[in-house]
Short mmCIF file of C-alpha atoms in Angstrom, two decimals:
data_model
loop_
_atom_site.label_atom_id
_atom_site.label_comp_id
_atom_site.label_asym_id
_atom_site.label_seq_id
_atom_site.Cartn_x
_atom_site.Cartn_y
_atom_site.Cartn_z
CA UNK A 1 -29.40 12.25 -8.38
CA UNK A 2 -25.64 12.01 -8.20
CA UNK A 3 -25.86 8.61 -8.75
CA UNK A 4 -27.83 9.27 -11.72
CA UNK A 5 -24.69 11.43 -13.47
CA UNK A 6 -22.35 8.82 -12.70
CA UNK A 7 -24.11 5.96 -14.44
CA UNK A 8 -25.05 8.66 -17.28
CA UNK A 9 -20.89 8.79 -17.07
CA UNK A 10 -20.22 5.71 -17.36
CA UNK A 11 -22.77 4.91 -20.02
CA UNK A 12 -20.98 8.18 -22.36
CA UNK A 13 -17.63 6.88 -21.35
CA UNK A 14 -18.97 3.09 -22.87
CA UNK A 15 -20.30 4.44 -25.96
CA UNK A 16 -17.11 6.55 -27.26
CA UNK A 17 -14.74 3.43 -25.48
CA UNK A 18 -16.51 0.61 -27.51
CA UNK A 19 -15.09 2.43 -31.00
CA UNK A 20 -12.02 2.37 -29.61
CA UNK A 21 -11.45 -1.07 -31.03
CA UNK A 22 -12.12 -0.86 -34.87
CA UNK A 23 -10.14 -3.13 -37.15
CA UNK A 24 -9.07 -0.64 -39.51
CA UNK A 25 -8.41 1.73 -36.54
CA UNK A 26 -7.65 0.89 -33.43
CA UNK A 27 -3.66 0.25 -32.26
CA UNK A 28 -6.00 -1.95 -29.85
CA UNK A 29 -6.38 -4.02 -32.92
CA UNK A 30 -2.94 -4.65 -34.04
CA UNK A 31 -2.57 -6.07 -37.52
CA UNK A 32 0.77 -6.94 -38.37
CA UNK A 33 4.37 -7.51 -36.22
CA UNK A 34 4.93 -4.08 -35.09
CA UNK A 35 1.63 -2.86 -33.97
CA UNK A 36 1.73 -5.95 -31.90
CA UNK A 37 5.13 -6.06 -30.08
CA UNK A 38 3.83 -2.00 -29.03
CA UNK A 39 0.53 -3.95 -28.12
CA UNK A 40 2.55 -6.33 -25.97
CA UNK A 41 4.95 -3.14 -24.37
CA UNK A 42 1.32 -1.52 -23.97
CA UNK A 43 0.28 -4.13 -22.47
CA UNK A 44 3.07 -5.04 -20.20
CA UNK A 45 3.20 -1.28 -19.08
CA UNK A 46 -0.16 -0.83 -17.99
CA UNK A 47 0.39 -4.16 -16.03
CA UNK A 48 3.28 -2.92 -14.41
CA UNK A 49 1.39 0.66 -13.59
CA UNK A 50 -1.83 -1.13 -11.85
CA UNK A 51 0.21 -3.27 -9.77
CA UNK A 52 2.07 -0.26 -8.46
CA UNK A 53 -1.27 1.08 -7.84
CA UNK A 54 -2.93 -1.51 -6.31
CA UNK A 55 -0.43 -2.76 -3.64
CA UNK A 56 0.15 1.40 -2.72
CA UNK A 57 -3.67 1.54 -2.19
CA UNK A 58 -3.53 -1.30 -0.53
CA UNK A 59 -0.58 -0.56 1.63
CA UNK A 60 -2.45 2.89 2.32
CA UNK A 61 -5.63 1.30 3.26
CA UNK A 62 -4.23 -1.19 5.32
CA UNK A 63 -2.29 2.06 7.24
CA UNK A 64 -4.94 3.72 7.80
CA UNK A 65 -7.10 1.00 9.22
CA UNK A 66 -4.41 -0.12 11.80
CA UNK A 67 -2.92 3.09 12.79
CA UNK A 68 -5.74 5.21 12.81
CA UNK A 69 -6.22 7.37 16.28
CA UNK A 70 -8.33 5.69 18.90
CA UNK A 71 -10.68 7.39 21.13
CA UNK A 72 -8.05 7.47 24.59
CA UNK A 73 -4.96 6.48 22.83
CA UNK A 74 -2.24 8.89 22.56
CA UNK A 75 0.20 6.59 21.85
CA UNK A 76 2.46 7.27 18.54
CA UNK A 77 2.97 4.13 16.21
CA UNK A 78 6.50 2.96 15.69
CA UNK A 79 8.76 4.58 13.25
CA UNK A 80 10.04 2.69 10.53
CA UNK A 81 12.74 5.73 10.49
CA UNK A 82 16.32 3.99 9.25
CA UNK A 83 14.51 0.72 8.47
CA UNK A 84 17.77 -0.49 6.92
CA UNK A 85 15.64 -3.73 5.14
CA UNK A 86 12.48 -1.78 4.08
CA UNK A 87 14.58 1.49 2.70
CA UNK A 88 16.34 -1.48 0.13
CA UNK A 89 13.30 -3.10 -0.45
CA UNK A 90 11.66 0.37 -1.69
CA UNK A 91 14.54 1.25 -3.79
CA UNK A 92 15.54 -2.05 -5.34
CA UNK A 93 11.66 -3.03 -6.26
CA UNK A 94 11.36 0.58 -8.51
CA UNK A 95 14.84 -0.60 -10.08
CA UNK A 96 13.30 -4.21 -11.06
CA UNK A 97 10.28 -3.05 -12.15
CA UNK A 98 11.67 -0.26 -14.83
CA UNK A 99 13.97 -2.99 -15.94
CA UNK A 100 11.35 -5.56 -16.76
CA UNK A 101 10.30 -2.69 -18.94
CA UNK A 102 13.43 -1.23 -20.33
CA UNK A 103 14.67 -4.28 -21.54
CA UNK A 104 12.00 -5.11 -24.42
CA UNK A 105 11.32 -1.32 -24.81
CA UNK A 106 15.32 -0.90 -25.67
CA UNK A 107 15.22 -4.05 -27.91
CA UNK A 108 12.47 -2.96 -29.98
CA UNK A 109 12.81 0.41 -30.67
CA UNK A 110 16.24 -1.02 -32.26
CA UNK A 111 14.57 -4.10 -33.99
CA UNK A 112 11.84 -1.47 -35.38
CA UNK A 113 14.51 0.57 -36.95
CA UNK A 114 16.32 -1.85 -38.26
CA UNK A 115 16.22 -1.25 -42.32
CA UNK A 116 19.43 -3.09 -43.27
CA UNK A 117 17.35 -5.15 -45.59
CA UNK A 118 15.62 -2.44 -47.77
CA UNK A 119 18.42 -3.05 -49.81
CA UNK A 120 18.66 -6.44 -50.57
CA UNK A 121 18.33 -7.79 -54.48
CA UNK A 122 18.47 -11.29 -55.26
CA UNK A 123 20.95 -13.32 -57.69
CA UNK A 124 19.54 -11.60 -60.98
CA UNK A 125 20.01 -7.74 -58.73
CA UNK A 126 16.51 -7.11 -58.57
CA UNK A 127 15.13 -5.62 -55.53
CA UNK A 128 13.38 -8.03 -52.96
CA UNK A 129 11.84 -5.50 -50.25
CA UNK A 130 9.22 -3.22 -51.18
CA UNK A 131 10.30 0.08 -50.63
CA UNK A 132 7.85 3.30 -50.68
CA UNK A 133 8.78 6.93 -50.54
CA UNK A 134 6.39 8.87 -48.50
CA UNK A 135 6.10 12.80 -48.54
CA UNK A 136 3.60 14.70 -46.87
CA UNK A 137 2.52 18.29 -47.66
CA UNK A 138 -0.19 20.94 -46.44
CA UNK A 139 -2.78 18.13 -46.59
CA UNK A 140 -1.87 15.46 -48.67
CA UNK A 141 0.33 12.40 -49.15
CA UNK A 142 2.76 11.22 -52.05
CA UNK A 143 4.06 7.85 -52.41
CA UNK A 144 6.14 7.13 -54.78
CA UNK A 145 7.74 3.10 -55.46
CA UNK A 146 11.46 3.93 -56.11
CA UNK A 147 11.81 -0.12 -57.40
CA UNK A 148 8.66 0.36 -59.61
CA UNK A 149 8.60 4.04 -61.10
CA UNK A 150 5.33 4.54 -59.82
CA UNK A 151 3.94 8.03 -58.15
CA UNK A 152 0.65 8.17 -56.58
CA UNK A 153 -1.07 10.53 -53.71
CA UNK A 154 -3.53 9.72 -51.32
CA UNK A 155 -3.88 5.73 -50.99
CA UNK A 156 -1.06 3.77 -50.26
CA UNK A 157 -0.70 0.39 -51.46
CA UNK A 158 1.05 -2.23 -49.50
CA UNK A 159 1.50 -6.13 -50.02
CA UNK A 160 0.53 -8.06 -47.06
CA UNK A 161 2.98 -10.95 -44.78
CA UNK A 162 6.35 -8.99 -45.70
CA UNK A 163 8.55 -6.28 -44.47
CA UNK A 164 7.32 -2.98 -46.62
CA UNK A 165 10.05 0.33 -45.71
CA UNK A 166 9.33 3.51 -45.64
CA UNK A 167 11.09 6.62 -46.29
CA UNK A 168 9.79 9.12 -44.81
CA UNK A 169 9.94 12.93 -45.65
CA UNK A 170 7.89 16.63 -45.56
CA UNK A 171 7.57 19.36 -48.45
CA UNK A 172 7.16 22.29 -46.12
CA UNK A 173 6.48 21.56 -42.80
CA UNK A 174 6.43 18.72 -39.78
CA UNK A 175 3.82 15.88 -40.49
CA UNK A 176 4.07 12.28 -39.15
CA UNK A 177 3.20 8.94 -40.84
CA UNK A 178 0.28 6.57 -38.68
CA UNK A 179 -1.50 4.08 -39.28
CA UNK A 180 -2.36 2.99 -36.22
CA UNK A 181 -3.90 -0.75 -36.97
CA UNK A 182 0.11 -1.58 -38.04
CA UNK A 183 2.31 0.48 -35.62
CA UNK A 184 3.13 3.65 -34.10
CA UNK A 185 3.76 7.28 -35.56
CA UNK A 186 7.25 8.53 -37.18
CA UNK A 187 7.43 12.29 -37.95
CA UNK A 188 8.33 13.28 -41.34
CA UNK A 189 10.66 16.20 -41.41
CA UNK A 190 11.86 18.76 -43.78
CA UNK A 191 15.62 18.11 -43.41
CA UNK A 192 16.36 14.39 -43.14
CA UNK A 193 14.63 11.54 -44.11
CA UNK A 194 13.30 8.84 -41.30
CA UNK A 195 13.22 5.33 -41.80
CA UNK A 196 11.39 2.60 -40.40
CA UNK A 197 9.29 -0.69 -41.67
CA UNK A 198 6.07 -2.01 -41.14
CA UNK A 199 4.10 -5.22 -41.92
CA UNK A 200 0.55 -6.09 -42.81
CA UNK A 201 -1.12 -9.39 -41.20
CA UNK A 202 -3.31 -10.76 -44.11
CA UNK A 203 -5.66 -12.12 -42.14
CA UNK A 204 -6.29 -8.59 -40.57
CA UNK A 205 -6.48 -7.15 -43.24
CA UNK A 206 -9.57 -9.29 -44.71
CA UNK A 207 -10.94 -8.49 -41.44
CA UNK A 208 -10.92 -4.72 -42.15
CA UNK A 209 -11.90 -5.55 -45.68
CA UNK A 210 -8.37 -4.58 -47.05
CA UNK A 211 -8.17 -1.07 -45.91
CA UNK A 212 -6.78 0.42 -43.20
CA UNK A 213 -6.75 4.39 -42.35
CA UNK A 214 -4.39 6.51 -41.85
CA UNK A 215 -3.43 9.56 -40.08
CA UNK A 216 -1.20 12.85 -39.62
CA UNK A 217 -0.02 12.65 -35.80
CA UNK A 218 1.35 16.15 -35.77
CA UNK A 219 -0.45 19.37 -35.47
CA UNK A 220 0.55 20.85 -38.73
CA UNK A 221 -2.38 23.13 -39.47
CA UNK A 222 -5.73 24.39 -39.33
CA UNK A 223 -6.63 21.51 -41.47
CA UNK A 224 -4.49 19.10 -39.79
CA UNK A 225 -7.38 16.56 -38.38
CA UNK A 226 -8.39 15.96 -42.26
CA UNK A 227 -5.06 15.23 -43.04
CA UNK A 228 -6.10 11.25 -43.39
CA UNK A 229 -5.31 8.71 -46.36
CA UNK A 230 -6.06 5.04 -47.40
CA UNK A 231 -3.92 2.12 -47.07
CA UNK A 232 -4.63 -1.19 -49.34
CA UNK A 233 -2.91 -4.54 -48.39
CA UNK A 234 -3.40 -6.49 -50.58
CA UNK A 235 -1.98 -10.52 -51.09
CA UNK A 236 1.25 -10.61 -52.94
CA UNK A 237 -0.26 -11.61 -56.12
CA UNK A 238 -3.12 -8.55 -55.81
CA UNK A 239 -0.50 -6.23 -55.07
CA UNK A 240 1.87 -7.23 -58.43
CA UNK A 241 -1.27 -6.88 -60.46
CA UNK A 242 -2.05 -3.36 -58.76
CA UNK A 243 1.82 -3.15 -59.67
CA UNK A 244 1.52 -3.91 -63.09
CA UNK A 245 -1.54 -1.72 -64.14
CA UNK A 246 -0.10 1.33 -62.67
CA UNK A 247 2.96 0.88 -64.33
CA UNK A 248 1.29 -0.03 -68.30
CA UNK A 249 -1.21 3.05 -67.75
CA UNK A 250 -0.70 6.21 -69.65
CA UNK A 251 -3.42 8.62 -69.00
CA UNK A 252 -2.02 11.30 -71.15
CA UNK A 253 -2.69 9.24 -74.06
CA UNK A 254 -6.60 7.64 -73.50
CA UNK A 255 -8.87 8.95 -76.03
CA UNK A 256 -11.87 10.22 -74.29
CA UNK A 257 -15.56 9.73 -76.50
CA UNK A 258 -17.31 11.47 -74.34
CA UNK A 259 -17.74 15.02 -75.07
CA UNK A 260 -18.48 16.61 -71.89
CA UNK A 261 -15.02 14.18 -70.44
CA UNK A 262 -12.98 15.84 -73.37
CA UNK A 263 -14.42 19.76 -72.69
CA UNK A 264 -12.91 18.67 -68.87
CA UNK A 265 -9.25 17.01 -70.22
CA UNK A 266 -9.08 20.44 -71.74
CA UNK A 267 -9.94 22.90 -68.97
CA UNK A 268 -7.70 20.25 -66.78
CA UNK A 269 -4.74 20.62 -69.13
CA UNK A 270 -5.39 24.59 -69.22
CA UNK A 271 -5.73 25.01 -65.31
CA UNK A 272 -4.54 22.14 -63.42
CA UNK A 273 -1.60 20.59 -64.71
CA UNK A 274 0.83 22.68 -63.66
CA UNK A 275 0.37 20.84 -60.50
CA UNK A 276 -1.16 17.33 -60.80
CA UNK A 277 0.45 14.86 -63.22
CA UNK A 278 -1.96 12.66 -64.57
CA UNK A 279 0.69 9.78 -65.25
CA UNK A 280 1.98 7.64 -62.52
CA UNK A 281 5.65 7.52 -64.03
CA UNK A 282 5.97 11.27 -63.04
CA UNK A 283 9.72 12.45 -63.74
CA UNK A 284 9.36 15.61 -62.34
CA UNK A 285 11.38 16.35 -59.46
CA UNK A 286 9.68 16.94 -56.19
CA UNK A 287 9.74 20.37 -56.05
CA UNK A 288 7.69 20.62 -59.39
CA UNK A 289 4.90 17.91 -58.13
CA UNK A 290 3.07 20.84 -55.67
CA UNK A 291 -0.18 18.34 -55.55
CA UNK A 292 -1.48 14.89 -55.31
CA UNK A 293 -0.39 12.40 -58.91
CA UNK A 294 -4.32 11.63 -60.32
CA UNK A 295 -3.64 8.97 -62.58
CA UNK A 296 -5.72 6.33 -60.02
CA UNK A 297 -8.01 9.21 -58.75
CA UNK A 298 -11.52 7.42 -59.79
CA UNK A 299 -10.22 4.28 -58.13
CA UNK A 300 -9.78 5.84 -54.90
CA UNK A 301 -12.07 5.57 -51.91
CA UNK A 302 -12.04 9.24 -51.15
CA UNK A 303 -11.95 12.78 -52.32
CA UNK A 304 -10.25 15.18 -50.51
CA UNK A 305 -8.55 13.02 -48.13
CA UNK A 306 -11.98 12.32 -45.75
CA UNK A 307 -14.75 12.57 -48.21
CA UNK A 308 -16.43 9.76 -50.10
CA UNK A 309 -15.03 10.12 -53.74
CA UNK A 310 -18.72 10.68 -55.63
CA UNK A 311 -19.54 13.17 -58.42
CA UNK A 312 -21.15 15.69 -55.78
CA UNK A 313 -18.13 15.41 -53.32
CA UNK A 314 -15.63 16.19 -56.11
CA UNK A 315 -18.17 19.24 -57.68
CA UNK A 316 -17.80 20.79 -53.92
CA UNK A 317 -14.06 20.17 -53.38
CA UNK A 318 -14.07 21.96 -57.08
CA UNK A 319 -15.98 24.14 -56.30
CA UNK A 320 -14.57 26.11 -53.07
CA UNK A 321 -11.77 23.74 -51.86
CA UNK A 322 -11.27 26.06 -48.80
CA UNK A 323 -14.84 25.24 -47.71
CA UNK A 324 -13.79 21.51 -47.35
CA UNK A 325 -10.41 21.87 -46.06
CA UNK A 326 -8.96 25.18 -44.62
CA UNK A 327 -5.51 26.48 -45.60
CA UNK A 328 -4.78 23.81 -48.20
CA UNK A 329 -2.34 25.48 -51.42
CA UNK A 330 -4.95 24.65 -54.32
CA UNK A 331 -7.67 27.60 -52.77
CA UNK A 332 -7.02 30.59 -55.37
CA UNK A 333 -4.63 28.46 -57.86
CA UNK A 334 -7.37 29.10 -60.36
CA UNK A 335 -10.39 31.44 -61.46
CA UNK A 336 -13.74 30.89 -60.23
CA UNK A 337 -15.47 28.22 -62.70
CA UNK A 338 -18.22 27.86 -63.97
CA UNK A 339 -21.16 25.05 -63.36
CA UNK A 340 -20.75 23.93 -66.89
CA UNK A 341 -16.66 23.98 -66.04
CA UNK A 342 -17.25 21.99 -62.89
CA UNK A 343 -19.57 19.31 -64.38
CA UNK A 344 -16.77 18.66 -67.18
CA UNK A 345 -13.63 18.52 -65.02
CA UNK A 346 -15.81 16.05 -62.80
CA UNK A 347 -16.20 13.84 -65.72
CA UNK A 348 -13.21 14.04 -66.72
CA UNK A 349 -11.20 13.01 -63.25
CA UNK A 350 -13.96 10.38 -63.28
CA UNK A 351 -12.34 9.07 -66.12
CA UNK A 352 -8.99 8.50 -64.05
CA UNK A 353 -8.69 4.73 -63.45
CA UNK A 354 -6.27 2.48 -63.91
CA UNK A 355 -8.09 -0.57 -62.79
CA UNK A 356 -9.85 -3.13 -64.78
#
């Protein structure tokens, strides 16, 4: 029977493990030059660890088996008391083995921080690293592209094969910025601004079909586990187009046919933007943006930050947004509307797109 549990165990343990290793995912999937220099200290780590385990189990076995008490032998083993040679050869191993792993774990977290280059600007003194803002809230993400004058919430865009730097930042209180297919975690905090780069493999990212997730790593909430957003790399010439239609799109000023889409633009306008800006060049200082920029918002993948951005998804979030996501700041920013209401300011963030 107990044999039974174990292999039922085992065969649990194998199902949950085997997810473990998703493309779009996993930090056991790296995808671009951080994630895998931490793949390689993970790596190198966990090789140092089972060594030390294996030659103390071994050492303990081997102890056991050849000084273990014999039947009419009362004898005590000799004691390796003041061993001059094995009391340096215990203390010196330790010291060589957390060197082989402080050296490249020193070197990296300074080569990871290095943003010297976020900066730079070529002869003609325009920028030539892609630079992104990030600031998370109580549960949502802004990112905003100083160099471009672009504002957006929820899906980040990033070009792929190049250094992309991030400043990181929090509206009210501590987040942190993962994705964990390109690299580890950095907290955003309230009162200074964290720095740090990351790049996306191409190749990786066809193999995750161009999107990766990502996550909040700090408990910030009740709703802190659906705290998640998008991120797009896309090849340098994808990404400047993505660039460029953000930038020429005014949704303030699309004419809307569509009756019931115009009876939404109005309740929107009446109820909502206060908060959202519908633009992407939003000049409002960051106080004043209190929710996600829509301008993109029937482009994007999701509603909500975890659920799949459909008509019925976006009636429910409208509907009762405390059902879907506890503690967020837009429950009880507005009266209870009506089916009619709902249906219109559906088809109207439907009409949100900035992509041909």
């Amino acid at each position: 029977m107990k044999k039974w549990r174990i292999a039922s165990l085992i065969a649990v343990f194998t199902l949950i493990l085997s997810g473990c290793g998703l493309p779009h995912l996993s930090a056991l999937n790296p995808a671009g030059e951080v994630a895998k220099k931490q793949y390689d200290l993970m790596v190198l780590s966990t090789a140092i660890m089972v060594l030390v385990i294996v030659v103390v189990v071994i050492l303990f076995v081997l102890a056991i088996l050849r000084f273990r008490r014999r039947k009419g032998d009362n004898s005590i083993p000799k004691q390796i008391e003041g061993n001059h040679k094995l009391e340096i050869l215990w203390t010196v191993i330790p010291i060589v083995l957390l060197i082989i792993l402080a050296v490249p774990t020193i070197y990296y977290t300074f080569y990871f921080s290095d943003v010297s280059a976020k900066d730079g600007k070529d002869k003609d003194g325009n920028p030539t690293a892609v630079q992104i803002n990030v600031r998370a809230s109580l549960y949502w993400w802004e990112f905003e592209y100083p160099n471009d004058g672009i504002v957006t919430g929820q899906e980040l865009v990033v070009p792929t094969d190049e250094k992309v730097y991030f400043n990181l930042k929090a509206s009210d209180v501590k987040h942190s910025f993962w994705v964990p297919s390109a690299g580890g975690k950095l907290d955003t905090n309230t009162d200074n601004v964290n720095e740090f780069w990351l790049e996306f493999d191409d190749e990786k990212s066809e193999e995750a079909e161009r999107v990766f997730y990502g996550k909040c790593a700090e408990l910030c909430g009740p709703s802190h586990a659906l705290m998640d957003f998008k991120v797009k790399a896309l090849p340098r010439d994808e990404y400047d187009a993505w660039v460029a239609e953000m930038k020429e799109t005014k949704q303030s000023e699309v004419e809307l046919t569509d009756a019931t889409a115009q009876e939404g633009q109005e309740i929107f306008n009446k109820s909502c933007i206060g908060c959202h800006a519908i633009d992407t060049n939003d000049q409002r200082p960051e106080q004043a943006r209190l929710a996600p920029n829509l301008a993109n918002f029937a482009d994007r993948e999701l509603v909500a930050g975890y659920l799949k951005n459909n008509e019925e998804n976006v009636k429910k979030w409208l509907e009762d947004p405390e059902a879907l996501k506890e503690g967020n700041k837009m429950t009880d920013t507005y009266g209870e509307l009506t089916d009619e209401q709902i249906n219109a300011l559906t088809k109207y963030l439907g009409t949100l797109s900035v992509e041909d």
